[in-house]
PDB file of C-alpha atoms in Angstrom:
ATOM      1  CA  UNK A  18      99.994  99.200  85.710  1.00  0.00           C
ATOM      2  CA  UNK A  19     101.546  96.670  87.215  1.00  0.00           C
ATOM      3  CA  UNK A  20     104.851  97.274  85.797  1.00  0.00           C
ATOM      4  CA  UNK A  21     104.710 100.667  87.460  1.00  0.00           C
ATOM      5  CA  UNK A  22     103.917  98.452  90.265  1.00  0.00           C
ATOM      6  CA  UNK A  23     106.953  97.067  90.616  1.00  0.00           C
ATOM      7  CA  UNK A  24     109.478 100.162  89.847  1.00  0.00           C
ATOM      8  CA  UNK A  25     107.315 101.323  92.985  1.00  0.00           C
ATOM      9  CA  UNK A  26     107.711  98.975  95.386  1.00  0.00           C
ATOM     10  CA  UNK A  27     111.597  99.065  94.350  1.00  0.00           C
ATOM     11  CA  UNK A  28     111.455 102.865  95.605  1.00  0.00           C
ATOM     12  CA  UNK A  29     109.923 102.035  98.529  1.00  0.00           C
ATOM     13  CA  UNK A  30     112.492  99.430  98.884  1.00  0.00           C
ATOM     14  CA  UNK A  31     115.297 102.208  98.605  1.00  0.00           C
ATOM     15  CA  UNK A  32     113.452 104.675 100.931  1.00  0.00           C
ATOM     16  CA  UNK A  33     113.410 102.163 103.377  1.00  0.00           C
ATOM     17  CA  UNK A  34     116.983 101.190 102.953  1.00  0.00           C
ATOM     18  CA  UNK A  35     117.537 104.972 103.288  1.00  0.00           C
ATOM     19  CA  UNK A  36     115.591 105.440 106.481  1.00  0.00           C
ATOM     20  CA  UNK A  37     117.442 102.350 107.730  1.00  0.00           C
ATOM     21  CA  UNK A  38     121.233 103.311 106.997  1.00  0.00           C
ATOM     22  CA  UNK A  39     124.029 103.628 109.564  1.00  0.00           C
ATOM     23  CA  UNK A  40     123.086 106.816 111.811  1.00  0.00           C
ATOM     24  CA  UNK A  41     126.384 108.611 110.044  1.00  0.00           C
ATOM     25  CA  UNK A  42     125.185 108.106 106.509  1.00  0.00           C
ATOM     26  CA  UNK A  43     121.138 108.350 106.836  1.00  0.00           C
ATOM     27  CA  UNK A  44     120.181 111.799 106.952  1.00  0.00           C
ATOM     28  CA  UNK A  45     122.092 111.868 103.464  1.00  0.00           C
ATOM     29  CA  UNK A  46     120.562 109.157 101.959  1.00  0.00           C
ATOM     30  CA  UNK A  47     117.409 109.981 103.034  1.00  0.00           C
ATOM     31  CA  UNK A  48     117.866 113.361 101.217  1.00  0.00           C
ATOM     32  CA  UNK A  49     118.903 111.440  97.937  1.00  0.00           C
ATOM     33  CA  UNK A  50     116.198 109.146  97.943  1.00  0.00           C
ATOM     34  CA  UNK A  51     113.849 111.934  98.912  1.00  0.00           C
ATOM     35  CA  UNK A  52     115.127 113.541  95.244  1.00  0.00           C
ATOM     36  CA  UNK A  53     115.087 110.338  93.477  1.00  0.00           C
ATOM     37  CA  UNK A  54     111.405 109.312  94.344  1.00  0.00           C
ATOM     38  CA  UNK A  55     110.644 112.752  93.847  1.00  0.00           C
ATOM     39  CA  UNK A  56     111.876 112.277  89.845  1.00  0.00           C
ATOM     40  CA  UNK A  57     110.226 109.048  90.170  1.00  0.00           C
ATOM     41  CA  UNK A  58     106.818 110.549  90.919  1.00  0.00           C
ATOM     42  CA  UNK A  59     107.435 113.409  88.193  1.00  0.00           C
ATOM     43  CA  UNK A  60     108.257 111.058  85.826  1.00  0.00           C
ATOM     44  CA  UNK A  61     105.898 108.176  86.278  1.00  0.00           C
ATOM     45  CA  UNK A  62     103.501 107.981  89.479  1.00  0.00           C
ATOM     46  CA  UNK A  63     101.206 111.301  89.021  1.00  0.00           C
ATOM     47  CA  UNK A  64     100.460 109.643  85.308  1.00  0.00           C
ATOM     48  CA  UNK A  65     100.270 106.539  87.150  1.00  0.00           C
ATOM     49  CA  UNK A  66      97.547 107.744  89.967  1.00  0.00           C
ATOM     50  CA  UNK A  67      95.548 109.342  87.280  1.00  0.00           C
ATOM     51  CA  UNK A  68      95.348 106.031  84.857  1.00  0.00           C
ATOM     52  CA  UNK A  69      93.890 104.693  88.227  1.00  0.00           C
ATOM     53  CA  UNK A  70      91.842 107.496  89.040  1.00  0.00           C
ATOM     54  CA  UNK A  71      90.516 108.650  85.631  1.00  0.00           C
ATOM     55  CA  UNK A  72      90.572 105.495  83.862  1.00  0.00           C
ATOM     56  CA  UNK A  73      90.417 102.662  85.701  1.00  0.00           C
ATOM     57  CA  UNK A  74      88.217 103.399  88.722  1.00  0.00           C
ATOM     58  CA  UNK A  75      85.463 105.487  86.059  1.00  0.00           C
ATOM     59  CA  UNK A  76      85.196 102.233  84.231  1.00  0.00           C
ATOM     60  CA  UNK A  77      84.982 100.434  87.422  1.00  0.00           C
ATOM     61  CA  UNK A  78      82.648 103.270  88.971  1.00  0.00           C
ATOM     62  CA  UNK A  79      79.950 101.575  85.777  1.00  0.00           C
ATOM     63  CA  UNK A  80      79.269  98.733  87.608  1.00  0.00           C
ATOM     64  CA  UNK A  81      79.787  99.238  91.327  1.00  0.00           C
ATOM     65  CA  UNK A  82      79.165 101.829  94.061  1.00  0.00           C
ATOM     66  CA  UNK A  83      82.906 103.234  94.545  1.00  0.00           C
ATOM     67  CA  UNK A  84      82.080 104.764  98.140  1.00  0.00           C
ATOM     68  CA  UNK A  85      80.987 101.324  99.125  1.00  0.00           C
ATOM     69  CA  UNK A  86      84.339  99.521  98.192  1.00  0.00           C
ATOM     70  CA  UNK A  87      86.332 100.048 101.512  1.00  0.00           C
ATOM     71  CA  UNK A  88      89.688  98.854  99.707  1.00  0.00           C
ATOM     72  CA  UNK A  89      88.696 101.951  96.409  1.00  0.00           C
ATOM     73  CA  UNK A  90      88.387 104.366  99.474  1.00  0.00           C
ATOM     74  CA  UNK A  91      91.782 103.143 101.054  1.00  0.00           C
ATOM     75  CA  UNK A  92      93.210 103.453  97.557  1.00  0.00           C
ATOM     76  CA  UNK A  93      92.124 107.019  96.902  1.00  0.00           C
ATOM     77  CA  UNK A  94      93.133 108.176 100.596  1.00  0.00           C
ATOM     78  CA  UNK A  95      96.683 106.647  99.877  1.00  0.00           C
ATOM     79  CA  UNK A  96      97.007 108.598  96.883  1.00  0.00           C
ATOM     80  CA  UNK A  97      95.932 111.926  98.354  1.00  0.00           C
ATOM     81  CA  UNK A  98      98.721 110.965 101.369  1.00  0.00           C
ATOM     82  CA  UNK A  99     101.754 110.463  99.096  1.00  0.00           C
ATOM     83  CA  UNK A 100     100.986 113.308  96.528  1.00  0.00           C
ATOM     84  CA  UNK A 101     100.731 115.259 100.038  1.00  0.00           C
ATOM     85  CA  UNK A 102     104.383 113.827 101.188  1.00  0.00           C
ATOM     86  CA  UNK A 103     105.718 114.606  97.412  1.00  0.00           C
ATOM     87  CA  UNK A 104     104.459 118.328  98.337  1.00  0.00           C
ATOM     88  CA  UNK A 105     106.380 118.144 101.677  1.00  0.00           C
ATOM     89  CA  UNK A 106     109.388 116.576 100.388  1.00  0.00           C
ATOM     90  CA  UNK A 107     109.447 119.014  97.359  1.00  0.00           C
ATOM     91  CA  UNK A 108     109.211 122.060  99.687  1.00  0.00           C
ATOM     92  CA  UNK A 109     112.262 120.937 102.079  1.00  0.00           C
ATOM     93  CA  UNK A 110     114.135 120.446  99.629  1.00  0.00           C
ATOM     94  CA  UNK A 111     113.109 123.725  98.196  1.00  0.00           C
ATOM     95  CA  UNK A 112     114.605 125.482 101.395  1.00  0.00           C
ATOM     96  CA  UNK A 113     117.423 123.339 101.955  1.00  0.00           C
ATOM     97  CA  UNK A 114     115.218 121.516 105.125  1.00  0.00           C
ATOM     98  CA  UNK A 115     116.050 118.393 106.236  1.00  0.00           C
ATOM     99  CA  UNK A 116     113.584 115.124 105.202  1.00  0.00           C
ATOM    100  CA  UNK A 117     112.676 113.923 108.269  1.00  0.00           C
ATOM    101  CA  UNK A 118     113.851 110.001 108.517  1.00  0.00           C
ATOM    102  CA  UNK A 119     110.607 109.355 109.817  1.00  0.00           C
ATOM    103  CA  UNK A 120     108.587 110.776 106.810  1.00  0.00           C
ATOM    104  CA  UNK A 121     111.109 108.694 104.709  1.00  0.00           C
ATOM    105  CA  UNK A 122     110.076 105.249 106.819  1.00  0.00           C
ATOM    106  CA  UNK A 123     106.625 106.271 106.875  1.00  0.00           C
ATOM    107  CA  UNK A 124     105.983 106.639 102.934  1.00  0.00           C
ATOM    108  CA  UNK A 125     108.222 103.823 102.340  1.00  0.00           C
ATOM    109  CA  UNK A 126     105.845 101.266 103.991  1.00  0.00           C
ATOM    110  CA  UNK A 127     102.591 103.285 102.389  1.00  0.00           C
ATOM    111  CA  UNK A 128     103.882 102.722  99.347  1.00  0.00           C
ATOM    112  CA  UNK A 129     104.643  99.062  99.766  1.00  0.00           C
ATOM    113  CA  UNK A 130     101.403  98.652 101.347  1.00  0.00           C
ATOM    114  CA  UNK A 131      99.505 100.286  98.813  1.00  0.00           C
ATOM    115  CA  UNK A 132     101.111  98.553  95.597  1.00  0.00           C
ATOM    116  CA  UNK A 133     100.334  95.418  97.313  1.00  0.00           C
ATOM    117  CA  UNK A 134      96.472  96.138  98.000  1.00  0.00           C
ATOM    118  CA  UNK A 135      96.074  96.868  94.797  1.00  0.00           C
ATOM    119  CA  UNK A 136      97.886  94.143  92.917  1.00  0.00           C
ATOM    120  CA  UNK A 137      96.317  91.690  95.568  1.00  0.00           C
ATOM    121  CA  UNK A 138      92.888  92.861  96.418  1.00  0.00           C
ATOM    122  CA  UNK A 139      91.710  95.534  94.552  1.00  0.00           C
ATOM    123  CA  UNK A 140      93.040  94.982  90.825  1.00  0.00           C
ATOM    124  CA  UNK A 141      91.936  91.481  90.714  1.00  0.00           C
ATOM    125  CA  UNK A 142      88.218  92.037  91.833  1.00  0.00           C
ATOM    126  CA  UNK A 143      88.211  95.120  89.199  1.00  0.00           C
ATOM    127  CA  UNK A 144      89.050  93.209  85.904  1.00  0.00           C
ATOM    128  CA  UNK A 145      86.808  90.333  87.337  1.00  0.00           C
ATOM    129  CA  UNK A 146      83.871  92.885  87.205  1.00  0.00           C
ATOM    130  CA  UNK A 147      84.761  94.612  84.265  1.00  0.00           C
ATOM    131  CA  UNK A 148      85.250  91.671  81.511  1.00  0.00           C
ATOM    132  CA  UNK A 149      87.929  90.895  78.806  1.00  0.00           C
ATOM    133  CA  UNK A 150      86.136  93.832  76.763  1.00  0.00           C
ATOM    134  CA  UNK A 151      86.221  96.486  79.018  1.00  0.00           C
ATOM    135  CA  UNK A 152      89.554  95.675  79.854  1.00  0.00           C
ATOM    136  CA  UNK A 153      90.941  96.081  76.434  1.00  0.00           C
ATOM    137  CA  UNK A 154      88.434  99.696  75.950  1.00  0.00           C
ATOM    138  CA  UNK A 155      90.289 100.981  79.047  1.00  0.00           C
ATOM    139  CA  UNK A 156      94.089  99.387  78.195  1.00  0.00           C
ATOM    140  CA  UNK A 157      93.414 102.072  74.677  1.00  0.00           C
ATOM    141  CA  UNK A 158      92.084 105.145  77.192  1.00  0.00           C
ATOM    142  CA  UNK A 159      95.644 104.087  79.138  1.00  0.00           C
ATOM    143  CA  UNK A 160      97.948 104.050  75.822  1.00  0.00           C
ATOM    144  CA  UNK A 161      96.331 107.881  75.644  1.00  0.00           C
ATOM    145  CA  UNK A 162      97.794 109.309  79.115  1.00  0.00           C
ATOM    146  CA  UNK A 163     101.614 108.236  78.398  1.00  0.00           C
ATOM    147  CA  UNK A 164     104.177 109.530  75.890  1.00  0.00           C
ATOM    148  CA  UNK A 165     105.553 106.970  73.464  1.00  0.00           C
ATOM    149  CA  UNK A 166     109.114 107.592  75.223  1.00  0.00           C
ATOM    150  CA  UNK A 167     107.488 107.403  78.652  1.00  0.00           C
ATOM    151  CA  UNK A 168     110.006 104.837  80.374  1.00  0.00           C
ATOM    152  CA  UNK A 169     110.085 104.097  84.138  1.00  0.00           C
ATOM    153  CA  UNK A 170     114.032 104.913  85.157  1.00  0.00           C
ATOM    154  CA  UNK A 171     114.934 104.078  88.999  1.00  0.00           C
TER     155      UNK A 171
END
């Protein structure tokens, strides 16, 4: 997970640079990173949010209350945010509408922000709680999601 991690916080890195270009060049490289992150997420990130969904948080859901763990809450809000901007981005690109620099910004720092909860916060209380064992159990129910040729291109 964590090496998903970091091909994610290198596309939020590129959205921001996108939402941050000179005025003449930004609305077009917002648009290409809008299509690259968009390859990104069908490529890597919905398998990604469903390893932490499906895997990860059942085996944590075992041994603690999820709905009591404000950061598994902010986690599973984030998610349902950017797989709603991946909607929104796929549809104005659809019909040829402009990504709006702000929506570009705006899921650039989510993303950051999110990748760093979890690596920082969340993650490290998890495998605390679940034990070397359970670790390993849900590292095989992981192997199961992805394709042997699943590779993370940015």
């Amino acid at each position: 997970m964590s090496q998903h991690h970091h091909f994610a916080l290198i596309q939020a890195l590129e959205m921001r640079r996108a939402a941050e270009a000179p005025a003449e060049k930004r609305q077009a490289a917002v648009e290409r990173q809008a299509e690259k992150f968009i390859r990104f997420w069908h490529k890597t990130g919905q398998v990604h949010f469903r390893e932490e969904e499906e895997v990860l948080l059942a085996a944590y859901a075992r041994h603690v209350r999820l709905d009591r763990d404000t950061d598994v809450m902010r986690m599973i809000a984030d998610h349902a945010e950017i797989r709603g901007m991946v909607q929104d981005f796929e549809m104005r690109l659809e019909k040829k509408l402009a990504v709006p620099v702000e929506a570009m910004a705006h899921l650039a720092k989510l993303l950051h922000d999110h990748v760093r909860l979890e690596e920082n916060e969340l993650f490290p209380r998890i495998e605390k709680v679940l034990g070397e064992e359970n670790l390993n159990a849900m590292g095989r129910g992981l192997t199961r999601l992805h394709s042997k040729t699943d590779v993370c291109d940015v």
